[in-house]
Short mmCIF file of C-alpha atoms in Angstrom, two decimals:
data_model
loop_
_atom_site.label_atom_id
_atom_site.label_comp_id
_atom_site.label_asym_id
_atom_site.label_seq_id
_atom_site.Cartn_x
_atom_site.Cartn_y
_atom_site.Cartn_z
CA UNK I 1 44.71 -4.06 23.48
CA UNK I 2 44.75 -1.68 26.45
CA UNK I 3 43.67 1.95 26.27
CA UNK I 4 47.26 3.19 26.42
CA UNK I 5 48.33 0.80 23.68
CA UNK I 6 45.42 2.00 21.52
CA UNK I 7 46.48 5.60 22.11
CA UNK I 8 50.07 4.85 21.08
CA UNK I 9 48.83 3.01 17.99
CA UNK I 10 46.52 5.90 17.04
CA UNK I 11 49.33 8.41 17.42
CA UNK I 12 51.81 6.37 15.38
CA UNK I 13 49.24 5.69 12.66
CA UNK I 14 48.29 9.38 12.53
CA UNK I 15 51.89 10.46 12.01
CA UNK I 16 52.45 7.76 9.38
CA UNK I 17 49.31 8.64 7.40
CA UNK I 18 50.14 12.34 7.70
CA UNK I 19 53.51 11.70 6.06
CA UNK I 20 51.85 9.68 3.29
CA UNK I 21 49.36 12.50 2.71
CA UNK I 22 52.11 15.08 2.28
CA UNK I 23 53.97 12.82 -0.15
CA UNK I 24 50.95 11.86 -2.26
CA UNK I 25 49.51 15.38 -2.50
CA UNK I 26 52.84 16.73 -3.72
CA UNK I 27 52.91 14.44 -6.78
CA UNK I 28 52.58 16.68 -9.83
CA UNK I 29 51.77 13.68 -12.03
CA UNK I 30 48.35 13.47 -10.38
CA UNK I 31 47.48 16.89 -11.78
CA UNK I 32 48.22 15.77 -15.34
CA UNK I 33 46.13 12.60 -15.32
CA UNK I 34 42.98 12.50 -17.39
CA UNK I 35 39.76 12.95 -15.45
CA UNK I 36 38.68 9.35 -15.94
CA UNK I 37 42.08 7.97 -14.91
CA UNK I 38 42.21 10.20 -11.84
CA UNK I 39 38.73 9.21 -10.67
CA UNK I 40 39.43 5.51 -11.18
CA UNK I 41 42.70 5.81 -9.29
CA UNK I 42 41.14 7.63 -6.33
CA UNK I 43 38.14 5.30 -6.06
CA UNK I 44 40.28 2.18 -6.32
CA UNK I 45 42.89 3.49 -3.87
CA UNK I 46 40.19 4.45 -1.39
CA UNK I 47 38.44 1.06 -1.43
CA UNK I 48 41.73 -0.87 -1.41
CA UNK I 49 43.25 1.14 1.45
CA UNK I 50 40.15 0.99 3.64
CA UNK I 51 39.56 -2.71 3.12
CA UNK I 52 43.26 -3.43 3.73
CA UNK I 53 43.14 -1.52 7.01
CA UNK I 54 39.84 -3.20 7.97
CA UNK I 55 41.13 -6.71 7.30
CA UNK I 56 44.53 -6.03 8.82
CA UNK I 57 43.23 -4.56 12.08
CA UNK I 58 40.23 -6.78 12.77
CA UNK I 59 41.13 -10.10 11.12
CA UNK I 60 44.92 -10.31 11.07
CA UNK I 61 45.75 -8.44 14.29
CA UNK I 62 42.43 -9.49 15.91
CA UNK I 63 41.95 -6.11 17.56
CA UNK I 64 38.35 -5.77 18.80
CA UNK I 65 36.28 -2.70 17.91
CA UNK I 66 36.47 0.17 20.37
CA UNK I 67 34.48 3.30 21.13
CA UNK I 68 30.83 3.72 20.17
CA UNK I 69 30.52 0.36 18.40
CA UNK I 70 30.67 -1.84 21.54
CA UNK I 71 29.42 0.91 23.86
CA UNK I 72 26.26 1.88 21.97
CA UNK I 73 25.68 0.69 18.38
CA UNK I 74 26.04 -3.05 18.97
CA UNK I 75 23.83 -3.30 22.05
CA UNK I 76 21.12 -1.07 20.57
CA UNK I 77 21.04 -3.08 17.35
CA UNK I 78 20.69 -6.33 19.30
CA UNK I 79 17.91 -4.78 21.38
CA UNK I 80 15.95 -3.95 18.24
CA UNK I 81 16.38 -7.49 16.94
CA UNK I 82 14.94 -8.63 20.27
CA UNK I 83 11.83 -6.54 19.42
CA UNK I 84 12.61 -3.76 21.89
CA UNK I 85 11.84 -0.12 21.15
CA UNK I 86 14.31 2.76 21.46
CA UNK I 87 13.76 5.30 24.25
CA UNK I 88 11.18 3.08 25.93
CA UNK I 89 12.94 -0.26 26.37
CA UNK I 90 16.51 1.03 26.19
CA UNK I 91 18.05 4.53 26.38
CA UNK I 92 19.53 6.04 23.23
CA UNK I 93 21.11 9.34 22.26
CA UNK I 94 20.50 8.65 18.58
CA UNK I 95 17.61 9.07 16.15
CA UNK I 96 14.68 6.62 16.15
CA UNK I 97 15.84 4.69 13.08
CA UNK I 98 19.50 4.49 14.09
CA UNK I 99 19.37 1.13 15.91
CA UNK I 100 17.24 -0.31 13.09
CA UNK I 101 19.88 0.68 10.55
CA UNK I 102 22.57 -1.10 12.54
CA UNK I 103 20.22 -4.03 13.15
CA UNK I 104 19.86 -4.46 9.40
CA UNK I 105 23.64 -4.73 9.08
CA UNK I 106 24.07 -7.29 11.84
CA UNK I 107 21.17 -9.36 10.57
CA UNK I 108 23.22 -9.93 7.44
CA UNK I 109 26.33 -10.68 9.50
CA UNK I 110 25.97 -10.99 13.26
CA UNK I 111 29.10 -9.13 14.26
CA UNK I 112 30.00 -5.59 15.37
CA UNK I 113 32.31 -5.53 12.36
CA UNK I 114 29.23 -5.48 10.13
CA UNK I 115 28.39 -2.00 11.45
CA UNK I 116 31.90 -0.78 10.64
CA UNK I 117 31.67 -2.29 7.16
CA UNK I 118 28.39 -0.43 6.64
CA UNK I 119 30.16 2.85 7.43
CA UNK I 120 33.01 2.04 5.04
CA UNK I 121 30.55 1.31 2.21
CA UNK I 122 28.72 4.57 2.89
CA UNK I 123 31.98 6.52 2.80
CA UNK I 124 33.02 4.92 -0.48
CA UNK I 125 29.78 6.21 -1.97
CA UNK I 126 30.40 9.68 -0.49
CA UNK I 127 33.73 10.06 -2.26
CA UNK I 128 32.41 8.58 -5.51
CA UNK I 129 29.42 10.95 -5.55
CA UNK I 130 31.60 13.99 -4.89
CA UNK I 131 33.79 13.02 -7.85
CA UNK I 132 30.64 12.45 -9.90
CA UNK I 133 28.86 15.76 -9.33
CA UNK I 134 31.49 17.95 -7.67
CA UNK I 135 32.76 19.38 -10.92
CA UNK I 136 29.31 20.85 -11.62
CA UNK I 137 30.12 23.58 -9.11
CA UNK I 138 33.84 23.08 -8.34
CA UNK I 139 36.91 23.53 -10.49
CA UNK I 140 38.92 20.51 -11.57
CA UNK I 141 41.78 21.58 -9.31
CA UNK I 142 39.48 21.93 -6.30
CA UNK I 143 37.92 18.52 -6.89
CA UNK I 144 41.24 16.73 -7.24
CA UNK I 145 42.81 18.56 -4.31
CA UNK I 146 39.97 17.66 -1.95
CA UNK I 147 39.79 14.06 -3.19
CA UNK I 148 43.49 13.47 -2.49
CA UNK I 149 43.30 14.99 0.98
CA UNK I 150 40.23 12.89 1.73
CA UNK I 151 41.90 9.73 0.44
CA UNK I 152 45.05 10.20 2.53
CA UNK I 153 43.49 11.62 5.70
CA UNK I 154 43.87 9.92 9.06
CA UNK I 155 40.58 11.58 10.07
CA UNK I 156 38.68 9.47 7.55
CA UNK I 157 40.68 6.30 8.19
CA UNK I 158 40.47 6.46 11.98
CA UNK I 159 36.92 7.63 12.55
CA UNK I 160 35.23 5.53 9.86
CA UNK I 161 37.36 2.52 8.93
CA UNK I 162 38.57 1.83 12.47
CA UNK I 163 35.94 3.40 14.74
CA UNK I 164 32.92 2.87 12.46
CA UNK I 165 31.41 6.28 13.26
CA UNK I 166 27.97 6.77 11.72
CA UNK I 167 28.40 10.47 10.88
CA UNK I 168 29.49 9.41 7.41
CA UNK I 169 25.92 8.26 6.72
CA UNK I 170 24.78 11.85 7.25
CA UNK I 171 27.53 12.94 4.86
CA UNK I 172 26.16 10.48 2.28
CA UNK I 173 22.63 11.85 2.64
CA UNK I 174 23.91 15.44 2.29
CA UNK I 175 25.71 14.71 -0.98
CA UNK I 176 22.62 12.81 -2.17
CA UNK I 177 20.63 15.97 -1.40
CA UNK I 178 22.99 17.95 -3.64
CA UNK I 179 22.67 15.36 -6.41
CA UNK I 180 18.88 15.48 -6.21
CA UNK I 181 18.97 19.28 -6.40
CA UNK I 182 21.11 19.00 -9.50
CA UNK I 183 18.37 16.83 -11.02
CA UNK I 184 15.63 19.31 -10.02
CA UNK I 185 14.17 16.89 -7.46
CA UNK I 186 13.69 19.51 -4.77
CA UNK I 187 11.27 17.60 -2.52
CA UNK I 188 13.44 14.47 -2.62
CA UNK I 189 16.48 16.55 -1.71
CA UNK I 190 14.75 17.82 1.42
CA UNK I 191 13.67 14.28 2.26
CA UNK I 192 17.30 13.11 2.07
CA UNK I 193 18.45 15.65 4.66
CA UNK I 194 15.39 14.96 6.81
CA UNK I 195 16.20 11.26 6.71
CA UNK I 196 19.59 12.04 8.24
CA UNK I 197 17.82 13.55 11.25
CA UNK I 198 15.52 10.57 11.63
CA UNK I 199 18.01 7.81 10.84
CA UNK I 200 21.22 8.90 12.57
CA UNK I 201 21.03 11.89 14.93
CA UNK I 202 19.71 15.44 15.20
CA UNK I 203 22.91 17.04 13.87
CA UNK I 204 21.65 17.51 10.26
CA UNK I 205 19.20 20.08 11.63
CA UNK I 206 22.24 22.35 11.71
CA UNK I 207 22.21 22.46 7.90
CA UNK I 208 18.49 23.03 7.39
CA UNK I 209 18.76 26.85 7.40
CA UNK I 210 21.67 26.79 4.92
CA UNK I 211 19.62 24.72 2.46
CA UNK I 212 16.58 26.90 3.07
CA UNK I 213 18.30 30.22 2.25
CA UNK I 214 20.19 28.84 -0.77
CA UNK I 215 17.95 26.33 -2.53
CA UNK I 216 15.45 27.55 -5.14
CA UNK I 217 11.85 26.62 -4.38
CA UNK I 218 12.84 26.49 -0.71
CA UNK I 219 9.34 25.69 0.52
CA UNK I 220 9.26 22.55 -1.60
CA UNK I 221 12.58 21.54 -0.12
CA UNK I 222 11.26 22.15 3.39
CA UNK I 223 8.14 20.15 2.55
CA UNK I 224 10.27 17.15 1.59
CA UNK I 225 12.24 17.33 4.83
CA UNK I 226 9.09 17.82 6.91
CA UNK I 227 7.29 14.85 5.37
CA UNK I 228 10.05 12.50 6.49
CA UNK I 229 10.32 14.00 9.96
CA UNK I 230 6.57 14.02 10.56
CA UNK I 231 6.17 10.44 9.34
CA UNK I 232 8.99 8.93 11.43
CA UNK I 233 8.78 11.03 14.58
CA UNK I 234 4.98 10.98 14.38
CA UNK I 235 5.07 7.20 14.39
CA UNK I 236 7.38 7.31 17.42
CA UNK I 237 5.01 9.65 19.26
CA UNK I 238 2.07 7.41 18.38
CA UNK I 239 3.98 4.54 19.97
CA UNK I 240 4.39 6.69 23.10
CA UNK I 241 8.17 6.90 22.75
CA UNK I 242 9.89 9.87 24.48
CA UNK I 243 11.50 11.24 21.31
CA UNK I 244 13.24 14.10 23.15
CA UNK I 245 15.33 11.64 25.16
CA UNK I 246 18.48 12.17 23.02
CA UNK I 247 18.38 15.93 23.57
CA UNK I 248 17.69 15.59 27.28
CA UNK I 249 20.43 12.98 27.60
CA UNK I 250 23.15 15.07 25.95
CA UNK I 251 22.24 18.63 26.87
CA UNK I 252 24.40 18.62 30.01
CA UNK I 253 27.27 16.62 28.52
CA UNK I 254 30.66 18.27 28.02
CA UNK I 255 33.83 17.16 26.29
CA UNK I 256 37.39 18.30 25.77
CA UNK I 257 38.74 19.52 22.44
CA UNK I 258 36.62 22.65 22.10
CA UNK I 259 36.89 26.30 23.06
CA UNK I 260 34.56 26.10 26.12
CA UNK I 261 36.64 23.33 27.71
CA UNK I 262 39.89 25.12 26.87
CA UNK I 263 38.64 28.44 28.25
CA UNK I 264 37.34 26.95 31.50
CA UNK I 265 40.45 24.82 31.91
CA UNK I 266 42.83 27.75 31.53
CA UNK I 267 40.87 30.35 33.48
CA UNK I 268 39.15 28.16 36.07
CA UNK I 269 35.90 30.03 35.37
CA UNK I 270 32.86 27.74 35.15
CA UNK I 271 30.50 29.12 32.51
CA UNK I 272 26.85 27.94 32.54
CA UNK I 273 25.95 25.54 29.76
CA UNK I 274 23.24 27.90 28.54
CA UNK I 275 25.83 30.57 27.77
CA UNK I 276 27.84 28.25 25.53
CA UNK I 277 24.66 26.98 23.84
CA UNK I 278 23.59 30.56 23.15
CA UNK I 279 27.02 31.36 21.72
CA UNK I 280 26.79 28.43 19.30
CA UNK I 281 23.31 29.53 18.24
CA UNK I 282 24.38 33.15 17.67
CA UNK I 283 27.41 32.15 15.61
CA UNK I 284 25.36 29.69 13.53
CA UNK I 285 22.76 32.40 12.85
CA UNK I 286 25.54 34.80 11.83
CA UNK I 287 26.89 32.27 9.34
CA UNK I 288 23.41 31.63 7.93
CA UNK I 289 22.79 35.37 7.54
CA UNK I 290 26.12 35.74 5.74
CA UNK I 291 25.24 32.88 3.38
CA UNK I 292 21.77 34.36 2.80
CA UNK I 293 23.19 37.80 1.99
CA UNK I 294 25.66 36.34 -0.52
CA UNK I 295 22.97 34.10 -2.06
CA UNK I 296 20.71 37.06 -2.86
CA UNK I 297 20.92 37.54 -6.62
CA UNK I 298 23.67 34.92 -7.00
CA UNK I 299 23.84 32.53 -9.92
CA UNK I 300 23.24 28.82 -9.49
CA UNK I 301 26.92 27.86 -9.36
CA UNK I 302 27.67 30.32 -6.62
CA UNK I 303 24.62 29.21 -4.64
CA UNK I 304 25.96 25.66 -4.77
CA UNK I 305 29.31 26.82 -3.49
CA UNK I 306 27.66 28.81 -0.73
CA UNK I 307 25.80 25.71 0.38
CA UNK I 308 28.99 23.62 0.36
CA UNK I 309 31.21 26.07 2.21
CA UNK I 310 28.38 27.26 4.45
CA UNK I 311 27.85 23.67 5.62
CA UNK I 312 31.59 23.35 6.28
CA UNK I 313 31.56 26.60 8.27
CA UNK I 314 28.61 25.44 10.37
CA UNK I 315 30.34 22.13 11.14
CA UNK I 316 33.55 23.87 12.19
CA UNK I 317 31.67 26.43 14.31
CA UNK I 318 29.90 23.58 16.11
CA UNK I 319 33.19 21.79 16.75
CA UNK I 320 34.92 24.92 18.01
CA UNK I 321 32.23 26.56 20.14
CA UNK I 322 29.99 23.73 21.36
CA UNK I 323 30.62 22.51 24.90
CA UNK I 324 30.10 18.94 23.67
CA UNK I 325 31.74 18.27 20.33
CA UNK I 326 33.83 15.45 18.97
CA UNK I 327 36.36 15.43 16.07
CA UNK I 328 34.37 12.63 14.34
CA UNK I 329 31.81 15.37 13.55
CA UNK I 330 34.32 16.48 10.91
CA UNK I 331 33.04 13.59 8.80
CA UNK I 332 29.66 15.32 8.42
CA UNK I 333 31.13 17.65 5.78
CA UNK I 334 34.65 16.32 5.39
CA UNK I 335 34.93 16.68 1.61
CA UNK I 336 33.95 20.38 1.76
CA UNK I 337 36.42 20.85 4.62
CA UNK I 338 39.16 19.29 2.50
CA UNK I 339 38.23 21.78 -0.24
CA UNK I 340 39.44 24.58 2.03
CA UNK I 341 43.00 23.32 2.24
CA UNK I 342 44.23 23.19 -1.37
CA UNK I 343 46.49 20.13 -1.27
CA UNK I 344 48.83 21.51 -3.97
CA UNK I 345 50.24 23.76 -1.24
CA UNK I 346 52.78 21.78 0.78
CA UNK I 347 52.49 24.17 3.71
CA UNK I 348 48.72 23.76 3.90
CA UNK I 349 48.99 20.00 3.46
CA UNK I 350 51.50 19.85 6.30
CA UNK I 351 49.26 21.95 8.54
CA UNK I 352 46.26 19.76 7.69
CA UNK I 353 48.28 16.64 8.51
CA UNK I 354 49.22 18.11 11.90
CA UNK I 355 45.58 19.00 12.45
CA UNK I 356 44.62 15.39 11.65
CA UNK I 357 47.04 14.07 14.26
CA UNK I 358 45.61 16.39 16.90
CA UNK I 359 42.02 15.46 15.94
CA UNK I 360 42.74 11.77 16.47
CA UNK I 361 44.98 12.08 19.54
CA UNK I 362 43.41 14.88 21.63
CA UNK I 363 40.17 13.30 22.80
CA UNK I 364 41.68 9.83 22.85
CA UNK I 365 44.32 11.11 25.29
CA UNK I 366 41.66 12.88 27.36
CA UNK I 367 39.51 9.74 27.56
CA UNK I 368 42.25 7.13 27.96
CA UNK I 369 44.93 8.75 30.10
CA UNK I 370 42.92 11.37 31.95
CA UNK I 371 39.66 9.49 32.42
CA UNK I 372 37.62 12.30 30.83
CA UNK I 373 38.23 14.66 33.73
CA UNK I 374 36.25 17.89 33.85
CA UNK I 375 37.52 21.36 33.05
CA UNK I 376 37.84 22.28 36.73
CA UNK I 377 40.17 19.33 37.29
CA UNK I 378 42.07 20.25 34.15
CA UNK I 379 42.56 23.75 35.58
CA UNK I 380 43.91 22.45 38.88
CA UNK I 381 46.25 20.07 37.07
CA UNK I 382 47.53 22.91 34.92
CA UNK I 383 48.23 25.04 37.99
CA UNK I 384 50.24 22.15 39.39
CA UNK I 385 52.11 21.86 36.06
CA UNK I 386 51.29 18.17 35.78
CA UNK I 387 52.86 16.77 32.57
CA UNK I 388 49.72 15.00 31.39
CA UNK I 389 47.69 18.21 31.69
CA UNK I 390 50.32 20.11 29.69
CA UNK I 391 50.14 17.46 26.95
CA UNK I 392 46.36 17.85 26.82
CA UNK I 393 46.75 21.63 26.68
CA UNK I 394 49.13 21.43 23.72
CA UNK I 395 46.95 19.00 21.76
CA UNK I 396 43.86 21.10 22.47
CA UNK I 397 45.59 24.29 21.34
CA UNK I 398 46.64 22.62 18.09
CA UNK I 399 43.14 21.21 17.52
CA UNK I 400 41.27 24.44 18.27
CA UNK I 401 43.75 26.49 16.24
CA UNK I 402 43.06 24.11 13.36
CA UNK I 403 39.32 24.63 13.75
CA UNK I 404 39.84 28.41 13.73
CA UNK I 405 42.05 28.22 10.63
CA UNK I 406 39.59 26.09 8.69
CA UNK I 407 36.62 28.19 9.81
CA UNK I 408 38.43 31.31 8.59
CA UNK I 409 39.05 29.66 5.21
CA UNK I 410 35.39 28.62 4.97
CA UNK I 411 34.16 32.15 5.74
CA UNK I 412 36.61 33.56 3.19
CA UNK I 413 35.17 31.24 0.54
CA UNK I 414 31.65 32.36 1.42
CA UNK I 415 32.67 36.02 1.10
CA UNK I 416 34.27 35.62 -2.33
CA UNK I 417 32.84 37.42 -5.34
CA UNK I 418 30.67 35.21 -7.54
CA UNK I 419 32.16 36.79 -10.66
CA UNK I 420 35.23 34.59 -10.06
CA UNK I 421 33.30 31.52 -11.22
CA UNK I 422 32.04 30.58 -14.63
CA UNK I 423 31.02 26.95 -14.26
CA UNK I 424 27.79 25.61 -15.72
CA UNK I 425 24.54 25.83 -13.75
CA UNK I 426 24.57 23.61 -10.68
CA UNK I 427 21.27 24.15 -8.93
CA UNK I 428 18.13 24.45 -11.05
CA UNK I 429 16.54 27.87 -11.14
CA UNK I 430 13.07 26.35 -11.08
CA UNK I 431 11.19 23.09 -11.26
#
């Protein structure tokens, strides 16, 4: 399949799944099901739909994996099996344990499809765990609404089932951290988030401050995270591996689909990377300070909600303001992001479906049709009114507007009054 054919297929599939999402989320019968029946239905439908897509695409249509799987994951995993070390024997923009995780999968089945199957299994656990513990700090309506949007989202189907993106493993570790907090295992909770940094990529560091300002016994939580980081990165340093290689490799990278690229493309003004990095940092700090101020004196349920929606806000801020961000990062906190939409509203469901189409199409169009051209080229093409640049402009405007909308909803949730909630205690007050 050529790049253009893949783009057409992604677009068609996005529109089809968006229509299914609107139809499914509007079914009033799903609101009246018993809790057990609803959870069984969602879990079964998720596993069946993902496996059907997986088998249909890779075994019936014989379409080879695309994107990061053949470009990075597969080769790095094979290098590890050949007893090579990351950073020293081969370059990597991922965490030290990342190629070992993929190597474990392909040792069981020597195929790139094994890595995708690993991601699907991880995502199935993510949804199951949210249904298992979500109601401890979410209403029944919120839990069902988010579960249905997650189930019928092209974002999940495309980026995990088809592309095999590993961000869902971080999502699994984050929900495990919440579960461990619920069971008063504070140190283990910190270790779970720390493992995400060491096993996948540095992105979970974004959520460290949110956990720190919300979680009771915060120093114990930080101890758990630090133990994992010191053990794994310390071992890498002892082996003389340049552990900062991922940061050095990606610090100058830029991508389309975010506000910096859109701003530079429209205005033609080249802004130094440091300015955009500083902007991301300032906005992240502002969100953390907002969460911290609302957490002061809050009950356990509200602290849980602050952690959930604060993490969603941080993800969306990264996607919107970072000079190098990719829509697959949505999978880091996708269930909390779905919580913002309220699928019982047909208007919101429609808007979320349109957002999903733009998330799948925008960067694929930029990479496939436009060859990942830089913002300065984008600006010149816009001035010349080239059709392909206008298409990219429209898809970027839709995508970035969607990020802004969801970020606004996340901040509104953070700013809500805790007196509106009366659920049972979610996070333990003490250990």
